Short mmCIF file of C-alpha atoms (C1' of nucleotides) in Angstrom, two decimals:
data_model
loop_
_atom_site.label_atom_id
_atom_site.label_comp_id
_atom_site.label_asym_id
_atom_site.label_seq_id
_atom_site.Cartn_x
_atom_site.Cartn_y
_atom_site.Cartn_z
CA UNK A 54 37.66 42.41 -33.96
CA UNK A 55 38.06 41.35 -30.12
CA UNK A 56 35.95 38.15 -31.31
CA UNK A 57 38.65 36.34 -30.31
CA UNK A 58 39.26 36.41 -26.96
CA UNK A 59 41.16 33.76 -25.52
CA UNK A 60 41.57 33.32 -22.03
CA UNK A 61 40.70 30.15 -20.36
CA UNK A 62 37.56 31.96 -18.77
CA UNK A 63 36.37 32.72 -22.18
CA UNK A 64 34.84 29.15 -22.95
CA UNK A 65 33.16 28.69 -19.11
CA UNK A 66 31.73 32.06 -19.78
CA UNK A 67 30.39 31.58 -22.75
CA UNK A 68 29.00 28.54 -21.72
CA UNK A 69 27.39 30.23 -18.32
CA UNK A 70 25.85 32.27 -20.89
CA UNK A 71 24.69 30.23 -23.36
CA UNK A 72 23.20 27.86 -20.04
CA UNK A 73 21.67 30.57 -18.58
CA UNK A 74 20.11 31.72 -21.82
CA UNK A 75 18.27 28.24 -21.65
CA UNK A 76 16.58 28.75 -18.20
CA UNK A 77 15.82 32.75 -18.76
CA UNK A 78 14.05 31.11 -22.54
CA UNK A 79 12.05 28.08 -20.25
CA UNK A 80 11.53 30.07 -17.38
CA UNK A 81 9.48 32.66 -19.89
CA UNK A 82 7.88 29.34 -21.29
CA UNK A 83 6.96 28.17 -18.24
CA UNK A 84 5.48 31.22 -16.90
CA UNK A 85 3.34 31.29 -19.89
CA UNK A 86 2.36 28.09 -21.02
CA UNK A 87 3.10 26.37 -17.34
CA UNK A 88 5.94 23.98 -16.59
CA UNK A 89 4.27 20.27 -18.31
CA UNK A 90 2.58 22.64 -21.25
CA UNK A 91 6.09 23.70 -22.26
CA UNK A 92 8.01 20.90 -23.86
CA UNK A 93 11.96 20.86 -24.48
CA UNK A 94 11.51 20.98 -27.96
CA UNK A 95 9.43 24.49 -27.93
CA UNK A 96 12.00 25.70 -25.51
CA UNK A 97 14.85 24.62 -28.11
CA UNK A 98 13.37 25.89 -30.85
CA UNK A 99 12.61 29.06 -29.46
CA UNK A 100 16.74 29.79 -28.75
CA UNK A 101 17.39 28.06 -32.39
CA UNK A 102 17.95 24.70 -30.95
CA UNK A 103 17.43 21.14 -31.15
CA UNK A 104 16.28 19.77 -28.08
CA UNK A 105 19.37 17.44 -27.73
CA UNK A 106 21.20 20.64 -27.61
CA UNK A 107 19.49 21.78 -24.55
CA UNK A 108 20.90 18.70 -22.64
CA UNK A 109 24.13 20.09 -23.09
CA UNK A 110 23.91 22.81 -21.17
CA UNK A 111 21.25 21.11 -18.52
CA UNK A 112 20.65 17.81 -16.63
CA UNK A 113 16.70 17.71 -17.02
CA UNK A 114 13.91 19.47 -17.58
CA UNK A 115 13.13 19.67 -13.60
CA UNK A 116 17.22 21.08 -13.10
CA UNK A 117 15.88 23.63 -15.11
CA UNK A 118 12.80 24.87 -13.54
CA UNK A 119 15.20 24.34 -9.85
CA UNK A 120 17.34 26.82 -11.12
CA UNK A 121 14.59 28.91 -12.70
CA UNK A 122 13.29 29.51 -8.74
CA UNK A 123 16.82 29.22 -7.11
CA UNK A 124 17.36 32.42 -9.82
CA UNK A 125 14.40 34.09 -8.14
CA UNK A 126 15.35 33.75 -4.38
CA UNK A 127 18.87 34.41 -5.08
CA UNK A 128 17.51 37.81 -6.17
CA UNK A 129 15.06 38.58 -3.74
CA UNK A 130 18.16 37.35 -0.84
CA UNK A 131 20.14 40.05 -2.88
CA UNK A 132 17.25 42.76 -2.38
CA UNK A 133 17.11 41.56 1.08
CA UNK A 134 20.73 42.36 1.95
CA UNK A 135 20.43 45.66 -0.13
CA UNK A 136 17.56 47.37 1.05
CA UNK A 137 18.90 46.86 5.07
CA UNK A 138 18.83 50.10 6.24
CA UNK A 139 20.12 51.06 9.56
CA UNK A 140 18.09 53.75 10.88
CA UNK A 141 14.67 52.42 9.65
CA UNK A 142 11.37 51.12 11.35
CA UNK A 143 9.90 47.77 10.41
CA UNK A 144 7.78 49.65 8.10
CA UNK A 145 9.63 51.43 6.27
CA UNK A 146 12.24 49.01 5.53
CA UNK A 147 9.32 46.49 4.35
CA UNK A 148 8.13 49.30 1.68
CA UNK A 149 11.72 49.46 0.42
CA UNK A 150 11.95 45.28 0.69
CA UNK A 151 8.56 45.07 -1.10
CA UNK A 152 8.77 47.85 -3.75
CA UNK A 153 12.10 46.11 -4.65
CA UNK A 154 10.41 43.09 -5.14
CA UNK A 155 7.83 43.75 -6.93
CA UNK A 156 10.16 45.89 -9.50
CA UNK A 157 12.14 43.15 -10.00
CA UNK A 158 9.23 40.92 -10.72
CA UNK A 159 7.90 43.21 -13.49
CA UNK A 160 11.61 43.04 -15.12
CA UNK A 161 11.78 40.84 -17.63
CA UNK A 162 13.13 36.90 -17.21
CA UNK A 163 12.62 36.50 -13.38
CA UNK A 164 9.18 35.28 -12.21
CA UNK A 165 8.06 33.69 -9.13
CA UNK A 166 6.75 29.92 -11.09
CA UNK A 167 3.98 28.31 -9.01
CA UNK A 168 4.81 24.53 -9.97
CA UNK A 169 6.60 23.68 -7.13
CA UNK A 170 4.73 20.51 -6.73
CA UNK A 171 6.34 19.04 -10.12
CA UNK A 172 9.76 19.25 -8.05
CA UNK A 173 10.65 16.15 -6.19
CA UNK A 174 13.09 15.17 -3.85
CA UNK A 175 16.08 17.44 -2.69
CA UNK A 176 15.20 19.92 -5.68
CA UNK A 177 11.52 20.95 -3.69
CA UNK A 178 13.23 20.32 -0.81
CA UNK A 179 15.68 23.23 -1.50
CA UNK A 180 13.21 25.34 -3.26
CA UNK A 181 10.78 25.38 0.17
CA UNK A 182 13.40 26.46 2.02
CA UNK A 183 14.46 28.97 0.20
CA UNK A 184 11.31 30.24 -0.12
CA UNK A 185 10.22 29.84 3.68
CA UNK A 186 13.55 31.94 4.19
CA UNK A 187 12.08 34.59 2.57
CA UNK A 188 9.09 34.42 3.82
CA UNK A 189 10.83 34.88 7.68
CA UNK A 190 12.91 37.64 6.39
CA UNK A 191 9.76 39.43 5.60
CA UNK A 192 8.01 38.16 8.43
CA UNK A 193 10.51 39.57 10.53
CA UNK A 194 10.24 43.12 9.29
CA UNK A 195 6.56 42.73 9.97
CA UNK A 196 7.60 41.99 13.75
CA UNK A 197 10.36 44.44 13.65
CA UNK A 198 7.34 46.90 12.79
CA UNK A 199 5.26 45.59 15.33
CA UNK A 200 7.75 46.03 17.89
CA UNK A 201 8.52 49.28 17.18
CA UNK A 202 5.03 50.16 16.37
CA UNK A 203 5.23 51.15 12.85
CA UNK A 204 2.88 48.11 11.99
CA UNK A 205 -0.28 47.79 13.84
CA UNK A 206 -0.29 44.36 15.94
CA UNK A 207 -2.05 40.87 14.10
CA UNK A 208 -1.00 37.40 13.15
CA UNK A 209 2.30 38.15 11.19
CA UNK A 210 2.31 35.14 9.23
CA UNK A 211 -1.01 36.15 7.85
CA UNK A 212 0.28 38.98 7.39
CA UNK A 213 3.42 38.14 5.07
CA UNK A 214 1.05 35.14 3.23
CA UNK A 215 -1.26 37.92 2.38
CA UNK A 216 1.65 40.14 0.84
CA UNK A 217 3.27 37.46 -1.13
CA UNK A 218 0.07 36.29 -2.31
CA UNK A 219 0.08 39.65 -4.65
CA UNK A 220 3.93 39.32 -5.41
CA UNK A 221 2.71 35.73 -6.95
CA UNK A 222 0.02 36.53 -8.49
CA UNK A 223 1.81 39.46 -10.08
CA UNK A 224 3.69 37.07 -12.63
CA UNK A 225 0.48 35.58 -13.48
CA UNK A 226 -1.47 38.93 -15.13
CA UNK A 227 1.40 41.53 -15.21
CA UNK A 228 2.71 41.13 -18.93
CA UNK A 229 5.88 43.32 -19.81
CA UNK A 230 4.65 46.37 -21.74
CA UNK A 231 1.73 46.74 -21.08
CA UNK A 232 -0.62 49.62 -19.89
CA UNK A 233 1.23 50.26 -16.60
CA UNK A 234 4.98 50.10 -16.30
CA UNK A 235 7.22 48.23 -13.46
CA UNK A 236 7.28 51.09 -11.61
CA UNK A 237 3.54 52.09 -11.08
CA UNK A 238 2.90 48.49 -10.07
CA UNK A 239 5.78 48.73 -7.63
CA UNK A 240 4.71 52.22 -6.30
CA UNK A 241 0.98 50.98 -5.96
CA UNK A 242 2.37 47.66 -4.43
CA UNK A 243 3.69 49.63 -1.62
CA UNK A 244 0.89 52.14 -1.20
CA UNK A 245 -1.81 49.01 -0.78
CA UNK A 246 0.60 47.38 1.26
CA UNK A 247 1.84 49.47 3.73
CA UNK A 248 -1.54 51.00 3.96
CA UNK A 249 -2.77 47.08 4.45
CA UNK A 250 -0.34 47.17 7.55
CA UNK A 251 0.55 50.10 9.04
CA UNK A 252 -0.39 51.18 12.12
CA UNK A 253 -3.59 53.59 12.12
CA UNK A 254 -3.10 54.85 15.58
CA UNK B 149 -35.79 0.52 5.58
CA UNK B 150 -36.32 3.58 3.01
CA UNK B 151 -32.86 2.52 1.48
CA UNK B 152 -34.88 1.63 -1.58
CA UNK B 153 -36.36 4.90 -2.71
CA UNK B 154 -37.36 4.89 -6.80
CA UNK B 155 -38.49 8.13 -7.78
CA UNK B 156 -36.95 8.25 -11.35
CA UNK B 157 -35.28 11.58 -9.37
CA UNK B 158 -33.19 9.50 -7.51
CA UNK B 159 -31.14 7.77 -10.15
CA UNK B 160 -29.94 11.04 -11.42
CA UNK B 161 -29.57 12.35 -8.02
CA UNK B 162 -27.57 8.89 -7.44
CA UNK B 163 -25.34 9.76 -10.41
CA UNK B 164 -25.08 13.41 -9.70
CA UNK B 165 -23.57 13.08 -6.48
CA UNK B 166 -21.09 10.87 -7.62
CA UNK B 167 -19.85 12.37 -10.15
CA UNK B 168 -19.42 15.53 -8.25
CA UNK B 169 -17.89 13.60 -5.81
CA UNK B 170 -15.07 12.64 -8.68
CA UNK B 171 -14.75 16.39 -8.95
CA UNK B 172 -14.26 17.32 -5.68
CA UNK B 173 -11.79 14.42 -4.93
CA UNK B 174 -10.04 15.24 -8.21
CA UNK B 175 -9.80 18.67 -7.30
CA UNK B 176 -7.94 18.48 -3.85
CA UNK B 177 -5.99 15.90 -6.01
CA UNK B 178 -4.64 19.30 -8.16
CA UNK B 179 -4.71 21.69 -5.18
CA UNK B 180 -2.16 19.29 -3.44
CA UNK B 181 -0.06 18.10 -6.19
CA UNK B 182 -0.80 20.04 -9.40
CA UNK B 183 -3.36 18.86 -12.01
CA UNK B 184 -0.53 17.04 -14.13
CA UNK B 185 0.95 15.62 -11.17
CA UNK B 186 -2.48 14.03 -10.11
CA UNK B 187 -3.10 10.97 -12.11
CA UNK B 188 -6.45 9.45 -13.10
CA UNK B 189 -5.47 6.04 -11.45
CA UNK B 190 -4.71 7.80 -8.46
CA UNK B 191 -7.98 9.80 -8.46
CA UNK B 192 -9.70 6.92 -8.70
CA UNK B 193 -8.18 4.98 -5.77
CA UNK B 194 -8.26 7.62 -3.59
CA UNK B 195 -12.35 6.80 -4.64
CA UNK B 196 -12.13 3.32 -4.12
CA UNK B 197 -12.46 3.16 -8.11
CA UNK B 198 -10.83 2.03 -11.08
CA UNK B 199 -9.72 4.87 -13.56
CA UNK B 200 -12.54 3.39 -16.10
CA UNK B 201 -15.34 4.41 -13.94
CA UNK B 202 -14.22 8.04 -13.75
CA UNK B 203 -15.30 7.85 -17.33
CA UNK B 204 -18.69 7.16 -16.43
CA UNK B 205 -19.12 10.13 -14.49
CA UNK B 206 -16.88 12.29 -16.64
CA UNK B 207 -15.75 12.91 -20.21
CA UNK B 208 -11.89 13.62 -19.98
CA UNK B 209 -9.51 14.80 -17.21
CA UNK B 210 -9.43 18.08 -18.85
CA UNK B 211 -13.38 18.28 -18.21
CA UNK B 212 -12.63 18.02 -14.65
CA UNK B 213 -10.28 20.92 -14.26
CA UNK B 214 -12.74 22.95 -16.28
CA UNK B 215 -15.67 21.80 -13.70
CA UNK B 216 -13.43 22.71 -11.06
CA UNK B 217 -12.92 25.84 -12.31
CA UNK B 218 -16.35 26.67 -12.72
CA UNK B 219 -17.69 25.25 -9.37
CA UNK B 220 -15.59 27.94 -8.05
CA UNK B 221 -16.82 30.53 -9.76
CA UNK B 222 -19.95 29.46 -9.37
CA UNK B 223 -20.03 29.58 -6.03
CA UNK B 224 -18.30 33.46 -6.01
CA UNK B 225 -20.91 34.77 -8.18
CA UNK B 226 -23.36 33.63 -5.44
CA UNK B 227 -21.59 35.36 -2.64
CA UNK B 228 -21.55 38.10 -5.54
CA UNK B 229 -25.06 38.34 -5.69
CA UNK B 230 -26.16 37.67 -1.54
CA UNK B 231 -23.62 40.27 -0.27
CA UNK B 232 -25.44 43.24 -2.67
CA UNK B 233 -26.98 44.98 0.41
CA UNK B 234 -28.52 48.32 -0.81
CA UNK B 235 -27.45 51.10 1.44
CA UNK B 236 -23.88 50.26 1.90
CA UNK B 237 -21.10 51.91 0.63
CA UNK B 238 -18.34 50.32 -1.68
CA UNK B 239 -15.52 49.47 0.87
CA UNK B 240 -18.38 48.10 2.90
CA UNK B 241 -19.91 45.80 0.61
CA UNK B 242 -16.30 44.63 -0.56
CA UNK B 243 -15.71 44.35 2.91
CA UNK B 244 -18.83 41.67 2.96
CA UNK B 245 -18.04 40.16 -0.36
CA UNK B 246 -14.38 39.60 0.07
CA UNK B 247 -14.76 38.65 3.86
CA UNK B 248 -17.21 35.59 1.94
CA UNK B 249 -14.66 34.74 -0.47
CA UNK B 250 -12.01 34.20 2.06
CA UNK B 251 -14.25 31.93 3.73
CA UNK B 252 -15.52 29.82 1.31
CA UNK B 253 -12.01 28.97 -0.24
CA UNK B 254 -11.46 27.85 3.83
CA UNK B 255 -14.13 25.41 4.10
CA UNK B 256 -13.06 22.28 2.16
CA UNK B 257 -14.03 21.31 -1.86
CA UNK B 258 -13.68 24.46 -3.18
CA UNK B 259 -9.84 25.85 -3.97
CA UNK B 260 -9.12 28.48 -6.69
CA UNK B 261 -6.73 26.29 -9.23
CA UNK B 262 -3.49 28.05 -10.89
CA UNK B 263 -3.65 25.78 -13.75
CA UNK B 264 -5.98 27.56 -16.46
CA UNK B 265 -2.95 26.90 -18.62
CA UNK B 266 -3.83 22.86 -18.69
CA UNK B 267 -7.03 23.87 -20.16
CA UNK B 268 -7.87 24.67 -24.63
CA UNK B 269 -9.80 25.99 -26.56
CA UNK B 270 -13.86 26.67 -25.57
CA UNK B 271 -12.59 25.18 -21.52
CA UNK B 272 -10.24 27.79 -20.95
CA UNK B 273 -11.96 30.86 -23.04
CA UNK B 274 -15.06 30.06 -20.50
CA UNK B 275 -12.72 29.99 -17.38
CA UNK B 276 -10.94 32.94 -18.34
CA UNK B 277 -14.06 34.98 -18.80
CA UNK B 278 -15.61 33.63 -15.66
CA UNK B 279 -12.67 35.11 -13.80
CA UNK B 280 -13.05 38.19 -15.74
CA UNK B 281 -16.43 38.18 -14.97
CA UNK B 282 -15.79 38.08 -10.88
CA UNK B 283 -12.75 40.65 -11.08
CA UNK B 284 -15.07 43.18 -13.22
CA UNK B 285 -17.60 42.45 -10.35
CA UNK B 286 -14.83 43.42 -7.73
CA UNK B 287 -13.92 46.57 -10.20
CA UNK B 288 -17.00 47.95 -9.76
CA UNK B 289 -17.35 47.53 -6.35
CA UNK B 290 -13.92 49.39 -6.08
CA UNK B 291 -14.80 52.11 -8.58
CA UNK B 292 -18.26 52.55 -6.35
CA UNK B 293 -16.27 53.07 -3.46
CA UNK B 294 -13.79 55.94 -5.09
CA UNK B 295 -16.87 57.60 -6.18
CA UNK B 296 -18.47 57.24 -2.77
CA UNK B 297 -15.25 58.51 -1.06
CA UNK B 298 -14.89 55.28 0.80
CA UNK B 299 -12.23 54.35 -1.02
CA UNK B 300 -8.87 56.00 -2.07
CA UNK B 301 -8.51 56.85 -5.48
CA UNK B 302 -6.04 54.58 -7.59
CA UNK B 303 -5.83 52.36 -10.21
CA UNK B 304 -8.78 50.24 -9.77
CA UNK B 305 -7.30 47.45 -11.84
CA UNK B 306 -4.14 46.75 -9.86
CA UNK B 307 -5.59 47.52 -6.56
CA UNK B 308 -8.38 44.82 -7.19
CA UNK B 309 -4.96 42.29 -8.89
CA UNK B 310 -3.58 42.72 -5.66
CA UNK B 311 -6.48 41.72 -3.63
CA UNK B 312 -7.14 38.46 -5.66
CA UNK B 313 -3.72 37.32 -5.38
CA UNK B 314 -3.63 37.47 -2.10
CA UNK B 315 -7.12 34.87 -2.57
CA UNK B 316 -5.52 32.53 -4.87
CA UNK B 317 -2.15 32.10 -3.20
CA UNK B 318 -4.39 31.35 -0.11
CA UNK B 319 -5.23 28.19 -1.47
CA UNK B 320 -1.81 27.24 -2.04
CA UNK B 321 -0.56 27.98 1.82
CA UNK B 322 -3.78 27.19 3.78
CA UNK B 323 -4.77 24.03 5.35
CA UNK B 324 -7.66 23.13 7.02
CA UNK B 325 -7.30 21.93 10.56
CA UNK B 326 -4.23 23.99 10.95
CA UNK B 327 -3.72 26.31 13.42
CA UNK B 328 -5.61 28.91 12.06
CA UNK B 329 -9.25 28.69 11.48
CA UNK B 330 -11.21 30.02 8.49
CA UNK B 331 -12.98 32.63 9.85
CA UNK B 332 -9.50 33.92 11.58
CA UNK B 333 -8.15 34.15 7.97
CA UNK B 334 -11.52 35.72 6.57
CA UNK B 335 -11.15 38.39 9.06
CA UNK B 336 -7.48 38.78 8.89
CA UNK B 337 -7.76 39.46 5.58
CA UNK B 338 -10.76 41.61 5.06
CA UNK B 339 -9.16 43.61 7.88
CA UNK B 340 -5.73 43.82 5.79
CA UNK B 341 -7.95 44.44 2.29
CA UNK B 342 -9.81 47.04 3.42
CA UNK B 343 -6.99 48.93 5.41
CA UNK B 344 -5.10 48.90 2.38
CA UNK B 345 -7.54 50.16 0.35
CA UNK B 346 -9.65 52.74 2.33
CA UNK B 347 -9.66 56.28 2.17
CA UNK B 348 -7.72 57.53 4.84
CA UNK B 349 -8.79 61.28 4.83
"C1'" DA C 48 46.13 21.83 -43.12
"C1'" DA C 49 45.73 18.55 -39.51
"C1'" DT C 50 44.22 17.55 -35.08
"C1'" DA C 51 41.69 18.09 -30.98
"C1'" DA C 52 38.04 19.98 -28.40
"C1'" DA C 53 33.61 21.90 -28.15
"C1'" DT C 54 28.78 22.02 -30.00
"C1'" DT C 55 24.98 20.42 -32.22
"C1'" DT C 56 21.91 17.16 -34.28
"C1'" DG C 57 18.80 13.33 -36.21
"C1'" DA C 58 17.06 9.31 -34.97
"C1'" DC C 59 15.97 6.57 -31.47
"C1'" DT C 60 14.30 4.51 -26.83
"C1'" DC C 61 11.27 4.40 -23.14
"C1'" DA C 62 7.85 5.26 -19.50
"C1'" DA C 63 3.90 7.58 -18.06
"C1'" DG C 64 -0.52 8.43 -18.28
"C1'" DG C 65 -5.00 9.55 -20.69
"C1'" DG C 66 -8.57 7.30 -22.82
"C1'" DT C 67 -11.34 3.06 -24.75
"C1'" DC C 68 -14.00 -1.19 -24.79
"C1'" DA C 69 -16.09 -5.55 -24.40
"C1'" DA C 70 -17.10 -8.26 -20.77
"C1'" DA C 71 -18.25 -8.91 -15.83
"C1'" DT C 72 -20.83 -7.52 -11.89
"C1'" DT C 73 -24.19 -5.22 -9.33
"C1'" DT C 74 -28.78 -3.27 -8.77
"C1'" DA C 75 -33.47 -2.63 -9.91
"C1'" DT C 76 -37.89 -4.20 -12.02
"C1'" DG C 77 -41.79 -7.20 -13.96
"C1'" DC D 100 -36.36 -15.90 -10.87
"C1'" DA D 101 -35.48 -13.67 -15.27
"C1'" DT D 102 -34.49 -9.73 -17.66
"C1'" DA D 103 -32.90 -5.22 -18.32
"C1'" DA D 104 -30.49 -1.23 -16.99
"C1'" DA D 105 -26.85 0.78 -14.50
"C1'" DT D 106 -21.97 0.39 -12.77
"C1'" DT D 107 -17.54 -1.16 -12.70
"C1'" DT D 108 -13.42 -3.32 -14.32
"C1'" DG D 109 -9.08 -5.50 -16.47
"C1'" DA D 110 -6.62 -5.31 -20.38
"C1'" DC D 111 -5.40 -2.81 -23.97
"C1'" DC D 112 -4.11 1.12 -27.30
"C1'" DC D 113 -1.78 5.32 -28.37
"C1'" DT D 114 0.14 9.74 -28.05
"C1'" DT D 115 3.23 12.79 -25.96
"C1'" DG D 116 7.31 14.18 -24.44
"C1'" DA D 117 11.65 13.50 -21.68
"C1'" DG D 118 16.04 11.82 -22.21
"C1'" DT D 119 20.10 9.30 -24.89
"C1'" DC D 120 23.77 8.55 -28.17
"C1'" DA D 121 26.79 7.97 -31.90
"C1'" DA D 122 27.84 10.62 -35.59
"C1'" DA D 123 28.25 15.15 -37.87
"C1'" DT D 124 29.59 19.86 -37.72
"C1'" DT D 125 31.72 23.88 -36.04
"C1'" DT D 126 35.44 26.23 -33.60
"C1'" DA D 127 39.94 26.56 -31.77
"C1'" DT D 128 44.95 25.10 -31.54
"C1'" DT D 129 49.54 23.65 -33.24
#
DNA sequence: AATAAATTTGACTCAAGGGTCAAATTTATG
DNA sequence: CATAAATTTGACCCTTGAGTCAAATTTATT
């Protein structure tokens, strides 16, 4: 029926999708197999493909693990921005922060990859900062907290390197369906967390 | 002078050391760059060697990730078994044991490596388990402490997830000779662990 | 149906890097 | 010193996998 439809937008979109649909499929490789164990042509075949196909819709291989992190803090800056709450402490506003994260972690397609290192150039370049910006947003809920006392006083970059240690480490044994759901993990994230942190006195 | 020592020990002693010297130099090779991003030839520069006389010392490339692996583990089962003090609670003995781990992966040569993927068949069956092997051994400790009401009840099997990752992405973040010291680390985070783990009541 | 644009592909090129080997070099021993 | 064993190496082979491209196929447009 509306197969058909025509406007101008229709082909971009369709190829947005279709190119996106490429780095959701090698991100999920890559988180399993590792970015240099997953070649093109798995990747391809798993979407139906030929692997001269892919390079229609993508540069390189290494574009495609860029975007597969850009994808990641583009979220996360998105949770950021969504869970800033006026009329919380530093604590409290880091459980919503990190309860957000780690639910979106345990949702399907987005992972935090760990092969940064096979980046080069402007592509790790951009993918450090990106991360070190979320790394001060957190850190600066953990001073917020400080500040206001809701988070008992230590080295805050500790701190936050602590924390995201367990975000990362989360795409490596958390597999989709399993015994626990997204939502315990995120609700025990939190607990050990903000018990990890907050301020005893 | 006694340069010339022959007991039919020190040949093998000779060899030994070398070839864990490959190791270790191969392993801060992965740590820094990622195991496929570390070439043999560069391995073996960074030696003062030619890539050919790795292979004296070692079998393939793969062999070397797996000995990494294992050195690792090796050396946590150790702190495994010297940090079993008898009349201590759970949290406190995971307190000791976790407080060890932190350190060691500090001090220089030994880093827990991400890529298990890199390694088939028999290599990565034995890694896996040895990891399985040190998380069950961190289990239990966490199990002990719920039933000794040192620590809060939860699930045991993310609670401990958590805890490692915060280890392994350690060895991704931490330098040595940076501006924190080991033992600030191996406090900061047994301090962190345990607060987000004990039993409040 | 004819034409143009968008997709897809098979077959190919190419570089990187792991691994091998016979020969050279160093070190120890009678 | 001569001989043997232990080390090391340069040159080479070979597989894997990323990336390319002209041609084929599918999908829209007139």
């Amino acid at each position: 029926m509306s197969r058909t439809v025509k406007s101008p937008f229709d082909r971009e979109a369709q190829y947005a999708a279709k190119r996106l649909a490429v780095i959701r499929a090698a991100g999920a490789a890559f988180r399993r197999k590792g970015y240099h164990n997953a070649s093109m042509v798995e990747i391809a075949k798993g979407l139906g493909l030929s692997k001269a196909a892919l390079y229609y819709y993508v540069k390189s291989k290494e574009e495609i693990l860029y975007e597969c992190h850009i994808n990641v803090y583009d979220a996360m800056d998105g949770l950021i921005k969504s869970t800033r709450v006026k009329d919380e402490n530093g604590l409290e506003r880091l459980q919503s922060l990190y309860g957000a994260f780690a639910h979106m972690l345990t949702r399907d397609g987005l992972a935090l990859l760990a092969d940064v290192d096979s980046l080069k150039g402007d592509y790790q370049e951009t993918v450090l900062a990106r991360r070190g910006k979320i790394e001060q947003a957190v850190t600066r809920l953990v001073e917020r907290g400080m500040k206001d006392g809701s988070i008992r006083k230590a080295d805050p970059k500790v701190m936050v390197f602590f924390l995201m240690g367990a975000l990362n480490w989360l795409n490596v044994w958390y597999e989709a369906g399993g015994r626990i759901s997204g939502d315990e993990i995120a609700d025990a994230f939190v607990a050990q967390m903000s018990a990890g942190i907050a301020n005893g006195v």
